[in-house]
Short mmCIF file of C-alpha atoms in Angstrom, two decimals:
data_model
loop_
_atom_site.label_atom_id
_atom_site.label_comp_id
_atom_site.label_asym_id
_atom_site.label_seq_id
_atom_site.Cartn_x
_atom_site.Cartn_y
_atom_site.Cartn_z
CA MET J 29 -20.19 13.84 -10.59
CA THR J 30 -21.77 14.16 -14.04
CA THR J 31 -20.05 15.97 -16.89
CA GLU J 32 -22.95 18.47 -16.88
CA GLN J 33 -22.21 19.34 -13.25
CA LEU J 34 -18.56 19.87 -14.09
CA VAL J 35 -19.45 22.15 -17.01
CA ALA J 36 -21.91 24.13 -14.85
CA GLN J 37 -19.17 24.65 -12.25
CA ILE J 38 -16.76 25.86 -14.94
CA ARG J 39 -19.31 28.37 -16.26
CA LYS J 40 -20.14 29.61 -12.77
CA LYS J 41 -16.54 30.04 -11.61
CA LYS J 42 -15.26 31.17 -15.03
CA SER J 43 -12.44 28.70 -14.47
CA PHE J 44 -11.29 25.38 -15.82
CA LEU J 45 -8.30 25.27 -13.51
CA CYS J 46 -7.18 22.03 -11.91
CA ILE J 47 -4.66 22.34 -9.11
CA GLY J 48 -2.22 19.46 -8.77
CA LEU J 49 -1.62 18.51 -5.16
CA ASP J 50 1.89 17.06 -5.66
CA THR J 51 2.71 17.59 -2.03
CA ASP J 52 6.34 17.04 -1.13
CA LEU J 53 7.70 17.34 2.41
CA GLU J 54 10.92 18.74 1.00
CA LYS J 55 9.13 21.59 -0.74
CA ILE J 56 6.37 22.69 1.62
CA PRO J 57 7.00 25.59 4.02
CA PRO J 58 9.28 24.39 6.84
CA HIS J 59 7.00 25.70 9.59
CA LEU J 60 4.39 23.11 8.58
CA LEU J 61 6.72 20.25 9.49
CA GLU J 62 5.76 20.82 13.13
CA GLU J 63 2.15 19.87 12.35
CA GLU J 64 0.92 16.37 13.17
CA ASP J 65 0.20 15.75 9.47
CA PRO J 66 2.18 18.32 7.47
CA ILE J 67 0.93 17.05 4.10
CA PHE J 68 -2.71 17.37 5.05
CA ALA J 69 -2.10 20.73 6.75
CA PHE J 70 -0.51 22.02 3.54
CA ASN J 71 -3.26 20.63 1.31
CA LYS J 72 -6.05 21.98 3.55
CA ALA J 73 -4.57 25.49 3.47
CA ILE J 74 -4.17 25.40 -0.33
CA ILE J 75 -7.71 24.06 -0.78
CA ASP J 76 -9.31 26.58 1.60
CA THR J 77 -7.75 29.52 -0.24
CA THR J 78 -8.27 28.34 -3.84
CA HIS J 79 -11.52 26.30 -3.97
CA ASP J 80 -13.58 29.21 -5.36
CA ILE J 81 -11.29 29.85 -8.36
CA CYS J 82 -10.50 26.30 -9.45
CA VAL J 83 -12.84 23.45 -10.37
CA SER J 84 -10.66 20.46 -9.69
CA TYR J 85 -7.91 19.08 -7.44
CA LYS J 86 -5.56 16.37 -8.62
CA PRO J 87 -3.35 14.65 -6.05
CA ASN J 88 -0.59 12.71 -7.81
CA ILE J 89 -0.78 9.43 -5.91
CA ALA J 90 2.99 8.83 -6.15
CA PHE J 91 3.66 11.66 -3.73
CA TYR J 92 1.44 10.02 -1.10
CA GLU J 93 2.51 6.45 -1.76
CA ALA J 94 6.13 7.56 -1.30
CA TYR J 95 5.37 8.14 2.40
CA GLY J 96 3.81 4.72 2.89
CA ILE J 97 0.95 4.37 5.35
CA LYS J 98 1.30 7.94 6.58
CA GLY J 99 1.02 9.15 3.01
CA TRP J 100 -2.16 7.16 2.46
CA GLN J 101 -3.62 8.65 5.61
CA SER J 102 -2.83 12.14 4.31
CA LEU J 103 -4.46 11.27 0.98
CA GLU J 104 -7.58 9.89 2.68
CA LYS J 105 -7.90 13.00 4.83
CA THR J 106 -7.38 15.28 1.82
CA ILE J 107 -10.04 13.71 -0.38
CA ALA J 108 -12.48 13.43 2.54
CA TYR J 109 -11.92 17.10 3.34
CA ILE J 110 -12.62 18.18 -0.24
CA ASN J 111 -15.72 16.00 -0.53
CA ALA J 112 -17.13 17.18 2.81
CA ASN J 113 -16.45 20.89 2.39
CA TYR J 114 -16.40 21.55 -1.35
CA PRO J 115 -18.53 18.82 -2.92
CA GLU J 116 -18.82 20.77 -6.20
CA ILE J 117 -15.09 20.17 -6.87
CA PHE J 118 -14.15 17.53 -9.47
CA THR J 119 -11.50 15.28 -7.93
CA ILE J 120 -8.84 13.38 -9.89
CA ALA J 121 -6.71 10.56 -8.54
CA ASP J 122 -3.62 10.89 -10.73
CA ALA J 123 -2.61 7.28 -10.40
CA LYS J 124 -1.85 6.24 -14.00
CA ARG J 125 -2.92 2.71 -13.17
CA GLY J 126 -3.46 -0.08 -15.65
CA ASP J 127 -4.01 -3.75 -15.00
CA ILE J 128 -6.40 -6.41 -16.21
CA GLY J 129 -9.93 -7.48 -15.39
CA ASN J 130 -10.45 -8.16 -11.70
CA THR J 131 -7.30 -6.28 -10.78
CA SER J 132 -8.52 -3.15 -12.56
CA THR J 133 -11.83 -3.53 -10.75
CA ARG J 134 -9.85 -3.54 -7.48
CA TYR J 135 -8.16 -0.26 -8.35
CA ALA J 136 -11.46 1.22 -9.54
CA LYS J 137 -13.16 0.36 -6.26
CA ALA J 138 -10.26 1.76 -4.26
CA PHE J 139 -10.33 5.13 -5.99
CA PHE J 140 -14.04 5.49 -6.89
CA GLU J 141 -15.78 3.87 -3.93
CA ASP J 142 -13.44 3.85 -0.95
CA LEU J 143 -11.70 7.17 -1.52
CA GLU J 144 -14.66 8.63 -3.48
CA PHE J 145 -12.66 10.29 -6.22
CA ASP J 146 -14.67 11.44 -9.26
CA SER J 147 -12.01 10.23 -11.67
CA VAL J 148 -8.72 8.39 -12.06
CA THR J 149 -5.95 8.53 -14.65
CA ILE J 150 -5.25 5.26 -16.51
CA ALA J 151 -2.49 4.08 -18.86
CA PRO J 152 -3.79 2.54 -22.11
CA TYR J 153 -1.00 0.07 -22.95
CA MET J 154 -2.87 -3.07 -21.81
CA GLY J 155 -5.97 -2.22 -23.85
CA LYS J 156 -9.69 -2.80 -23.56
CA ASP J 157 -9.92 -5.22 -20.62
CA SER J 158 -7.68 -2.94 -18.56
CA VAL J 159 -9.84 0.16 -19.17
CA GLU J 160 -13.44 -1.12 -19.26
CA PRO J 161 -13.54 -2.14 -15.57
CA PHE J 162 -13.09 1.55 -14.70
CA LEU J 163 -15.72 2.69 -17.22
CA ALA J 164 -18.38 0.55 -15.54
CA PHE J 165 -18.81 3.00 -12.65
CA LYS J 166 -21.71 5.45 -13.11
CA ASP J 167 -20.87 9.17 -12.94
CA LYS J 168 -17.18 8.32 -12.52
CA HIS J 169 -14.63 9.28 -15.14
CA THR J 170 -11.63 7.46 -16.55
CA ILE J 171 -8.91 9.77 -17.80
CA LEU J 172 -6.83 7.85 -20.33
CA LEU J 173 -3.24 8.87 -21.07
CA ALA J 174 -3.20 9.85 -24.74
CA LEU J 175 -0.41 12.32 -25.50
CA THR J 176 1.60 13.20 -22.41
CA SER J 177 3.60 16.38 -21.86
CA ASN J 178 7.01 14.77 -21.32
CA VAL J 179 9.89 14.12 -23.72
CA GLY J 180 9.37 10.35 -23.54
CA ALA J 181 5.98 10.85 -25.25
CA PHE J 182 7.91 10.70 -28.52
CA ASP J 183 9.27 7.21 -27.77
CA PHE J 184 5.99 5.47 -28.56
CA GLN J 185 2.93 7.77 -28.48
CA THR J 186 3.76 9.59 -31.70
CA LYS J 187 4.99 6.55 -33.61
CA LEU J 188 2.99 5.88 -36.79
CA ILE J 189 0.63 2.92 -37.11
CA ASP J 190 -0.76 2.73 -40.66
CA GLY J 191 0.24 6.36 -41.09
CA LYS J 192 -1.47 7.41 -37.86
CA GLU J 193 0.17 8.20 -34.52
CA LEU J 194 -0.27 5.66 -31.71
CA TYR J 195 -2.05 8.22 -29.52
CA LYS J 196 -4.68 8.67 -32.22
CA THR J 197 -5.14 4.92 -32.36
CA VAL J 198 -5.61 5.05 -28.60
CA LEU J 199 -8.27 7.77 -28.96
CA GLU J 200 -10.13 5.95 -31.74
CA THR J 201 -9.94 2.50 -30.20
CA SER J 202 -11.04 3.73 -26.79
CA LYS J 203 -14.20 5.21 -28.34
CA THR J 204 -15.30 1.63 -29.08
CA TYR J 205 -15.03 0.56 -25.43
CA ARG J 206 -18.19 -0.11 -23.45
CA ASN J 207 -19.33 3.03 -21.56
CA SER J 208 -16.81 5.14 -23.48
CA GLU J 209 -18.90 8.22 -22.60
CA ASN J 210 -17.11 8.05 -19.24
CA LEU J 211 -13.73 8.67 -20.88
CA MET J 212 -11.61 11.80 -20.66
CA TYR J 213 -8.03 12.07 -21.94
CA VAL J 214 -4.65 13.44 -20.86
CA VAL J 215 -3.14 15.68 -23.54
CA GLY J 216 -0.07 17.75 -22.69
CA ALA J 217 -0.09 21.53 -23.21
CA THR J 218 3.43 21.29 -24.60
CA LYS J 219 1.90 19.70 -27.70
CA ALA J 220 -0.75 22.35 -28.47
CA GLU J 221 -0.29 21.94 -32.23
CA TYR J 222 -1.78 18.46 -31.89
CA PHE J 223 -5.07 19.62 -30.34
CA LYS J 224 -6.86 20.34 -33.64
CA ASP J 225 -6.28 16.80 -34.89
CA ILE J 226 -7.34 15.43 -31.53
CA ARG J 227 -10.61 17.38 -31.62
CA LYS J 228 -11.42 15.77 -35.00
CA ILE J 229 -11.44 12.39 -33.25
CA ILE J 230 -12.97 13.37 -29.91
CA PRO J 231 -14.82 16.67 -30.47
CA ASN J 232 -16.47 16.91 -27.06
CA SER J 233 -14.50 14.77 -24.59
CA PHE J 234 -12.88 16.53 -21.68
CA LEU J 235 -9.11 16.83 -21.86
CA LEU J 236 -6.94 17.04 -18.77
CA VAL J 237 -4.05 19.26 -19.82
CA PRO J 238 -0.81 19.29 -17.83
CA GLY J 239 2.26 21.25 -18.86
CA VAL J 240 1.03 24.86 -18.74
CA GLY J 241 3.57 27.01 -16.91
CA ALA J 242 6.58 25.15 -15.53
CA GLN J 243 6.75 22.82 -18.54
CA GLY J 244 6.33 25.64 -21.09
CA GLY J 245 2.86 25.09 -22.58
CA SER J 246 0.72 28.12 -23.55
CA LEU J 247 -2.81 28.46 -22.15
CA LYS J 248 -3.88 30.54 -25.15
CA ASP J 249 -2.66 27.95 -27.68
CA VAL J 250 -4.38 25.17 -25.77
CA CYS J 251 -7.70 27.04 -25.74
CA GLU J 252 -7.56 28.14 -29.36
CA ASN J 253 -6.95 24.59 -30.54
CA GLY J 254 -8.59 22.48 -27.89
CA MET J 255 -11.69 24.19 -26.47
CA SER J 256 -15.00 22.53 -27.32
CA GLU J 257 -18.63 23.68 -27.04
CA ASN J 258 -18.83 22.50 -23.44
CA VAL J 259 -15.32 23.90 -22.76
CA GLY J 260 -13.91 20.38 -22.61
CA LEU J 261 -10.69 21.40 -20.89
CA LEU J 262 -9.24 21.02 -17.43
CA VAL J 263 -5.88 22.78 -17.36
CA ASN J 264 -3.63 21.63 -14.57
CA SER J 265 -0.93 23.51 -12.74
CA SER J 266 0.87 21.98 -9.78
CA ARG J 267 4.24 23.34 -8.71
CA GLY J 268 3.63 26.79 -10.26
CA ILE J 269 0.75 27.32 -7.83
CA ILE J 270 1.30 25.29 -4.69
CA TYR J 271 4.99 26.16 -4.25
CA ALA J 272 4.65 29.88 -5.01
CA SER J 273 6.09 30.64 -1.57
CA ARG J 274 7.79 28.70 1.23
CA GLY J 275 6.88 31.33 3.81
CA VAL J 276 3.93 31.53 6.19
CA ASP J 277 2.10 33.31 3.33
CA PHE J 278 2.24 30.20 1.10
CA ALA J 279 -1.53 29.79 0.80
CA ASP J 280 -2.08 33.42 -0.17
CA ALA J 281 0.79 33.20 -2.65
CA ALA J 282 -0.80 30.08 -4.15
CA ARG J 283 -4.14 31.89 -4.46
CA HIS J 284 -2.40 34.77 -6.19
CA LYS J 285 -0.83 32.43 -8.77
CA ALA J 286 -4.11 30.56 -9.25
CA LEU J 287 -5.95 33.86 -9.77
CA GLU J 288 -3.50 34.82 -12.50
CA LEU J 289 -4.39 31.66 -14.41
CA GLN J 290 -8.11 31.89 -13.62
CA SER J 291 -8.35 35.49 -14.89
CA GLN J 292 -6.72 34.42 -18.17
CA MET J 293 -9.23 31.57 -18.34
CA ALA J 294 -12.16 33.93 -17.73
CA GLU J 295 -11.07 35.94 -20.77
CA LEU J 296 -10.68 32.86 -22.93
CA LEU J 297 -14.08 31.41 -22.03
CA MET G 22 19.70 -8.62 -5.66
CA THR G 23 21.93 -9.15 -8.68
CA THR G 24 20.83 -11.14 -11.71
CA GLU G 25 23.65 -13.60 -10.92
CA GLN G 26 22.16 -14.25 -7.48
CA LEU G 27 18.76 -14.87 -9.05
CA VAL G 28 20.23 -17.32 -11.57
CA ALA G 29 22.15 -19.13 -8.82
CA GLN G 30 18.94 -19.51 -6.83
CA ILE G 31 17.14 -20.89 -9.90
CA ARG G 32 19.88 -23.48 -10.47
CA LYS G 33 19.95 -24.49 -6.82
CA LYS G 34 16.18 -24.86 -6.40
CA LYS G 35 15.65 -26.20 -9.95
CA SER G 36 12.80 -23.75 -10.15
CA PHE G 37 11.96 -20.52 -11.92
CA LEU G 38 8.57 -20.30 -10.30
CA CYS G 39 7.17 -16.96 -9.18
CA ILE G 40 4.11 -17.11 -6.94
CA GLY G 41 1.67 -14.25 -7.30
CA LEU G 42 0.33 -13.07 -3.96
CA ASP G 43 -2.98 -11.68 -5.28
CA THR G 44 -4.54 -11.99 -1.88
CA ASP G 45 -8.29 -11.40 -1.80
CA LEU G 46 -10.35 -11.49 1.41
CA GLU G 47 -13.23 -12.99 -0.55
CA LYS G 48 -11.14 -15.94 -1.71
CA ILE G 49 -8.93 -16.87 1.23
CA PRO G 50 -10.04 -19.61 3.63
CA PRO G 51 -12.88 -18.25 5.81
CA HIS G 52 -11.22 -19.40 9.06
CA LEU G 53 -8.44 -16.83 8.47
CA LEU G 54 -10.89 -13.94 8.69
CA GLU G 55 -10.72 -14.29 12.48
CA GLU G 56 -7.03 -13.36 12.41
CA GLU G 57 -5.96 -9.81 13.26
CA ASP G 58 -4.47 -9.41 9.77
CA PRO G 59 -6.01 -12.11 7.56
CA ILE G 60 -4.09 -11.05 4.44
CA PHE G 61 -0.71 -11.30 6.15
CA ALA G 62 -1.70 -14.54 7.90
CA PHE G 63 -2.59 -16.03 4.53
CA ASN G 64 0.59 -14.78 2.83
CA LYS G 65 2.82 -15.96 5.67
CA ALA G 66 1.37 -19.47 5.51
CA ILE G 67 1.77 -19.62 1.72
CA ILE G 68 5.33 -18.30 1.93
CA ASP G 69 6.39 -20.65 4.74
CA THR G 70 5.22 -23.70 2.80
CA THR G 71 6.50 -22.75 -0.67
CA HIS G 72 9.72 -20.72 -0.25
CA ASP G 73 11.99 -23.69 -0.99
CA ILE G 74 10.39 -24.52 -4.35
CA CYS G 75 9.87 -21.04 -5.79
CA VAL G 76 12.38 -18.25 -6.40
CA SER G 77 10.11 -15.21 -6.37
CA TYR G 78 6.96 -13.74 -4.83
CA LYS G 79 4.93 -11.12 -6.65
CA PRO G 80 2.24 -9.25 -4.72
CA ASN G 81 -0.07 -7.44 -7.12
CA ILE G 82 -0.27 -4.06 -5.42
CA ALA G 83 -3.90 -3.50 -6.49
CA PHE G 84 -5.07 -6.19 -4.10
CA TYR G 85 -3.46 -4.36 -1.17
CA GLU G 86 -4.36 -0.84 -2.26
CA ALA G 87 -7.98 -1.94 -2.51
CA TYR G 88 -8.02 -2.30 1.30
CA GLY G 89 -6.58 1.16 1.92
CA ILE G 90 -4.29 1.68 4.88
CA LYS G 91 -4.92 -1.81 6.23
CA GLY G 92 -3.91 -3.22 2.88
CA TRP G 93 -0.66 -1.25 2.89
CA GLN G 94 0.10 -2.55 6.37
CA SER G 95 -0.42 -6.11 5.14
CA LEU G 96 1.88 -5.43 2.18
CA GLU G 97 4.58 -3.94 4.40
CA LYS G 98 4.41 -6.90 6.76
CA THR G 99 4.53 -9.37 3.86
CA ILE G 100 7.61 -7.91 2.16
CA ALA G 101 9.37 -7.43 5.50
CA TYR G 102 8.63 -11.06 6.40
CA ILE G 103 10.06 -12.36 3.13
CA ASN G 104 13.18 -10.18 3.35
CA ALA G 105 13.84 -11.14 6.98
CA ASN G 106 13.24 -14.87 6.67
CA TYR G 107 13.96 -15.76 3.06
CA PRO G 108 16.40 -13.13 1.78
CA GLU G 109 17.36 -15.27 -1.23
CA ILE G 110 13.86 -14.74 -2.71
CA PHE G 111 13.50 -12.26 -5.60
CA THR G 112 10.60 -9.95 -4.80
CA ILE G 113 8.43 -8.20 -7.38
CA ALA G 114 6.06 -5.31 -6.68
CA ASP G 115 3.51 -5.79 -9.44
CA ALA G 116 2.48 -2.17 -9.55
CA LYS G 117 2.48 -1.36 -13.30
CA ARG G 118 3.39 2.23 -12.47
CA GLY G 119 4.46 4.87 -14.96
CA ASP G 120 4.89 8.58 -14.42
CA ILE G 121 7.49 11.16 -15.27
CA GLY G 122 10.78 12.34 -13.80
CA ASN G 123 10.52 13.20 -10.13
CA THR G 124 7.23 11.36 -9.78
CA SER G 125 8.77 8.15 -11.07
CA THR G 126 11.62 8.64 -8.64
CA ARG G 127 9.02 8.84 -5.84
CA TYR G 128 7.52 5.52 -6.87
CA ALA G 129 10.98 3.99 -7.25
CA LYS G 130 11.97 5.05 -3.73
CA ALA G 131 8.69 3.78 -2.30
CA PHE G 132 9.12 0.30 -3.78
CA PHE G 133 12.92 -0.10 -3.85
CA GLU G 134 14.02 1.72 -0.69
CA ASP G 135 11.09 1.91 1.72
CA LEU G 136 9.50 -1.45 0.99
CA GLU G 137 12.79 -3.00 -0.20
CA PHE G 138 11.41 -4.85 -3.18
CA ASP G 139 13.99 -6.18 -5.67
CA SER G 140 11.91 -5.13 -8.65
CA VAL G 141 8.79 -3.34 -9.82
CA THR G 142 6.62 -3.66 -12.94
CA ILE G 143 6.34 -0.53 -15.09
CA ALA G 144 4.15 0.49 -18.06
CA PRO G 145 6.12 1.85 -21.03
CA TYR G 146 3.57 4.25 -22.60
CA MET G 147 5.20 7.45 -21.29
CA GLY G 148 8.65 6.49 -22.58
CA LYS G 149 12.22 7.12 -21.54
CA ASP G 150 11.84 9.71 -18.78
CA SER G 151 9.20 7.55 -17.10
CA VAL G 152 11.42 4.45 -17.04
CA GLU G 153 14.97 5.72 -16.46
CA PRO G 154 14.30 6.97 -12.90
CA PHE G 155 13.66 3.34 -11.92
CA LEU G 156 16.74 2.08 -13.75
CA ALA G 157 19.00 4.33 -11.70
CA PHE G 158 18.82 2.06 -8.63
CA LYS G 159 21.72 -0.38 -8.30
CA ASP G 160 20.84 -4.08 -8.09
CA LYS G 161 17.16 -3.25 -8.50
CA HIS G 162 15.20 -4.38 -11.54
CA THR G 163 12.58 -2.67 -13.65
CA ILE G 164 10.17 -5.07 -15.32
CA LEU G 165 8.68 -3.33 -18.34
CA LEU G 166 5.32 -4.42 -19.75
CA ALA G 167 6.04 -5.62 -23.28
CA LEU G 168 3.46 -8.15 -24.45
CA THR G 169 0.84 -8.85 -21.81
CA SER G 170 -1.24 -12.00 -21.48
CA ASN G 171 -4.69 -10.39 -21.78
CA VAL G 172 -6.99 -9.92 -24.77
CA GLY G 173 -6.50 -6.14 -24.73
CA ALA G 174 -2.83 -6.71 -25.64
CA PHE G 175 -4.01 -6.79 -29.24
CA ASP G 176 -5.49 -3.26 -29.01
CA PHE G 177 -2.11 -1.54 -29.20
CA GLN G 178 0.85 -3.82 -28.33
CA THR G 179 0.71 -5.85 -31.54
CA LYS G 180 -0.08 -2.93 -33.87
CA LEU G 181 2.54 -2.45 -36.59
CA ILE G 182 4.93 0.49 -36.59
CA ASP G 183 7.02 0.49 -39.77
CA GLY G 184 6.13 -3.18 -40.16
CA LYS G 185 7.11 -4.01 -36.59
CA GLU G 186 4.80 -4.61 -33.63
CA LEU G 187 4.66 -1.90 -30.96
CA TYR G 188 5.92 -4.30 -28.27
CA LYS G 189 9.06 -4.91 -30.35
CA THR G 190 9.56 -1.16 -30.62
CA VAL G 191 9.24 -1.06 -26.82
CA LEU G 192 11.89 -3.79 -26.46
CA GLU G 193 14.29 -2.13 -28.90
CA THR G 194 13.83 1.42 -27.65
CA SER G 195 14.18 0.41 -24.00
CA LYS G 196 17.57 -1.14 -24.77
CA THR G 197 18.84 2.39 -25.47
CA TYR G 198 17.80 3.67 -22.03
CA ARG G 199 20.48 4.49 -19.49
CA ASN G 200 21.19 1.50 -17.20
CA SER G 201 19.12 -0.76 -19.47
CA GLU G 202 20.96 -3.76 -18.01
CA ASN G 203 18.50 -3.39 -15.10
CA LEU G 204 15.53 -4.14 -17.37
CA MET G 205 13.39 -7.25 -17.41
CA TYR G 206 10.16 -7.63 -19.39
CA VAL G 207 6.63 -8.96 -18.96
CA VAL G 208 5.68 -11.36 -21.76
CA GLY G 209 2.50 -13.39 -21.44
CA ALA G 210 2.61 -17.17 -21.71
CA THR G 211 -0.54 -17.06 -23.82
CA LYS G 212 1.61 -15.66 -26.62
CA ALA G 213 4.35 -18.33 -26.64
CA GLU G 214 4.69 -18.16 -30.45
CA TYR G 215 6.10 -14.65 -30.01
CA PHE G 216 8.97 -15.70 -27.74
CA LYS G 217 11.40 -16.62 -30.53
CA ASP G 218 11.12 -13.16 -32.09
CA ILE G 219 11.48 -11.57 -28.68
CA ARG G 220 14.68 -13.52 -27.98
CA LYS G 221 16.17 -12.13 -31.19
CA ILE G 222 15.86 -8.64 -29.69
CA ILE G 223 16.67 -9.41 -26.05
CA PRO G 224 18.58 -12.71 -26.01
CA ASN G 225 19.46 -12.72 -22.32
CA SER G 226 17.03 -10.45 -20.46
CA PHE G 227 14.82 -12.02 -17.84
CA LEU G 228 11.17 -12.36 -18.80
CA LEU G 229 8.39 -12.40 -16.22
CA VAL G 230 5.79 -14.69 -17.72
CA PRO G 231 2.20 -14.62 -16.46
CA GLY G 232 -0.61 -16.65 -17.96
CA VAL G 233 0.54 -20.24 -17.40
CA GLY G 234 -2.32 -22.30 -16.02
CA ALA G 235 -5.56 -20.37 -15.42
CA GLN G 236 -5.07 -18.23 -18.55
CA GLY G 237 -4.15 -21.19 -20.75
CA GLY G 238 -0.43 -20.72 -21.50
CA SER G 239 1.83 -23.78 -21.80
CA LEU G 240 4.99 -24.03 -19.68
CA LYS G 241 6.64 -26.28 -22.26
CA ASP G 242 6.00 -23.86 -25.14
CA VAL G 243 7.31 -20.96 -23.08
CA CYS G 244 10.54 -22.80 -22.25
CA GLU G 245 11.15 -24.13 -25.74
CA ASN G 246 10.83 -20.67 -27.24
CA GLY G 247 11.90 -18.37 -24.44
CA MET G 248 14.61 -19.99 -22.30
CA SER G 249 18.03 -18.36 -22.52
CA GLU G 250 21.51 -19.47 -21.43
CA ASN G 251 20.96 -18.05 -17.96
CA VAL G 252 17.38 -19.46 -17.94
CA GLY G 253 15.99 -15.92 -18.30
CA LEU G 254 12.48 -16.86 -17.23
CA LEU G 255 10.34 -16.29 -14.18
CA VAL G 256 7.04 -18.04 -14.72
CA ASN G 257 4.26 -16.74 -12.53
CA SER G 258 1.23 -18.53 -11.20
CA SER G 259 -1.15 -16.83 -8.78
CA ARG G 260 -4.69 -18.16 -8.36
CA GLY G 261 -3.79 -21.67 -9.53
CA ILE G 262 -1.48 -22.03 -6.53
CA ILE G 263 -2.67 -19.83 -3.70
CA TYR G 264 -6.36 -20.69 -3.99
CA ALA G 265 -5.90 -24.44 -4.43
CA SER G 266 -8.04 -24.99 -1.32
CA ARG G 267 -10.26 -22.89 0.92
CA GLY G 268 -9.96 -25.36 3.79
CA VAL G 269 -7.56 -25.41 6.74
CA ASP G 270 -5.22 -27.35 4.43
CA PHE G 271 -4.85 -24.36 2.06
CA ALA G 272 -1.09 -23.95 2.51
CA ASP G 273 -0.38 -27.64 1.91
CA ALA G 274 -2.66 -27.57 -1.13
CA ALA G 275 -0.76 -24.55 -2.44
CA ARG G 276 2.56 -26.36 -1.94
CA HIS G 277 1.19 -29.36 -3.81
CA LYS G 278 0.22 -27.17 -6.81
CA ALA G 279 3.54 -25.32 -6.70
CA LEU G 280 5.43 -28.64 -6.61
CA GLU G 281 3.59 -29.78 -9.73
CA LEU G 282 4.90 -26.74 -11.60
CA GLN G 283 8.36 -26.92 -10.03
CA SER G 284 8.83 -30.55 -10.99
CA GLN G 285 7.93 -29.71 -14.60
CA MET G 286 10.44 -26.87 -14.41
CA ALA G 287 13.17 -29.16 -13.07
CA GLU G 288 12.71 -31.37 -16.14
CA LEU G 289 12.82 -28.43 -18.52
CA LEU G 290 15.99 -26.92 -17.01
#
């Protein structure tokens, strides 16, 4: 998917909501455990009731990998279902991978070609030759971890290098990578005060923003400081939406929570 | 496996060789493609002919993930085969994962409990709450990327923070993490001149050292600068060993290459 297609979808739906499919057998409604593939059954129901008010789904790969081969089957079915039924949706494999050269190319092929995700999240620690293999894929997007929403972000990401935080060095250095136009960045909503500085370095890049809701970030602050001309934001909510209810009404409850966020987004756009 | 058990194995075998199982259908001997599971058939043959002269196997998870569900089946069979037949071997899931809190715990369970690996490689960028969930597992080891063997290592890892390279900040900060005695570190052999400084910070921690051979690192330099009282080194070779031949003699050729390294190691111990 091109960035232009993503922006057009955002304008049409008046939404820049990404729903995180962090699907956990211990948290989904118990009645689904009788299904042949409870994870896929849960995801399908969430997707069918929210696809018109969000623009993106983001399965966190850890939740699938944790169930081994069965988990991978659920992931394959989920992404295939989205691509077949709602091809306008921007899909994110939240994998946070990072390896070198040929190995990165392996991961890129797995997520971009075999599973047909539009994008994948990548850790920057190993540098250029760990990121560029992902950037080589046309109309695919590499979402680099810049400033994450967790407490541990302060261990290294905000440390000063020549008077400048590491995450800014990551932003600036990554702009020099080949095919850097295919880059997006993860910036946590819990750090909204940082967005203005970030926009000085990457004025138009899309930012994937976790941490609104459960983690305490404010949608309004994120938009005021981080929105660009082409919107440039994908705001993610996972648990706050998908686990809104453990009853048989879980999908409707999820839609209700997603609508709350989407209507705020419509006002902010 | 405890560190003491690993050290005892190293002393007994006179080897600190780790063999990287980066198994690629395009590189394994063509006659194996007729097997039901060519990747497992290849791994099994390599393992059966080298287990007495190495102390560790390290599948790079990307190579398995690239083949989807079939790849995961091959990985499961490989680790189960090693654990059942050669339980003294220290196993490393080279996954380079890194996520927060519950998500890290998911990955930890997948690799430590379900697949029963002894250790997993982890990227440090997200800090404390991305690493500690792995450290919580008894007699399991978390191998943190510190200074990697690739060119991109110079993008961020060697940048100065208060006059000190980022990778040193990673080493020092990680020592303050809960259960830090379960930490090991990746340090590339191509950067042997850095080992002395590293040993000042972590005198006894085990280092997983890629980059000897194909990438140009010297085993002698690594040992002179990096060996500790309890050896403290696992030197990895992947392609240089496992792809020594594409003929029917591939396993014997791999043993021959592994023996070359092991005999050098025996002298250096």
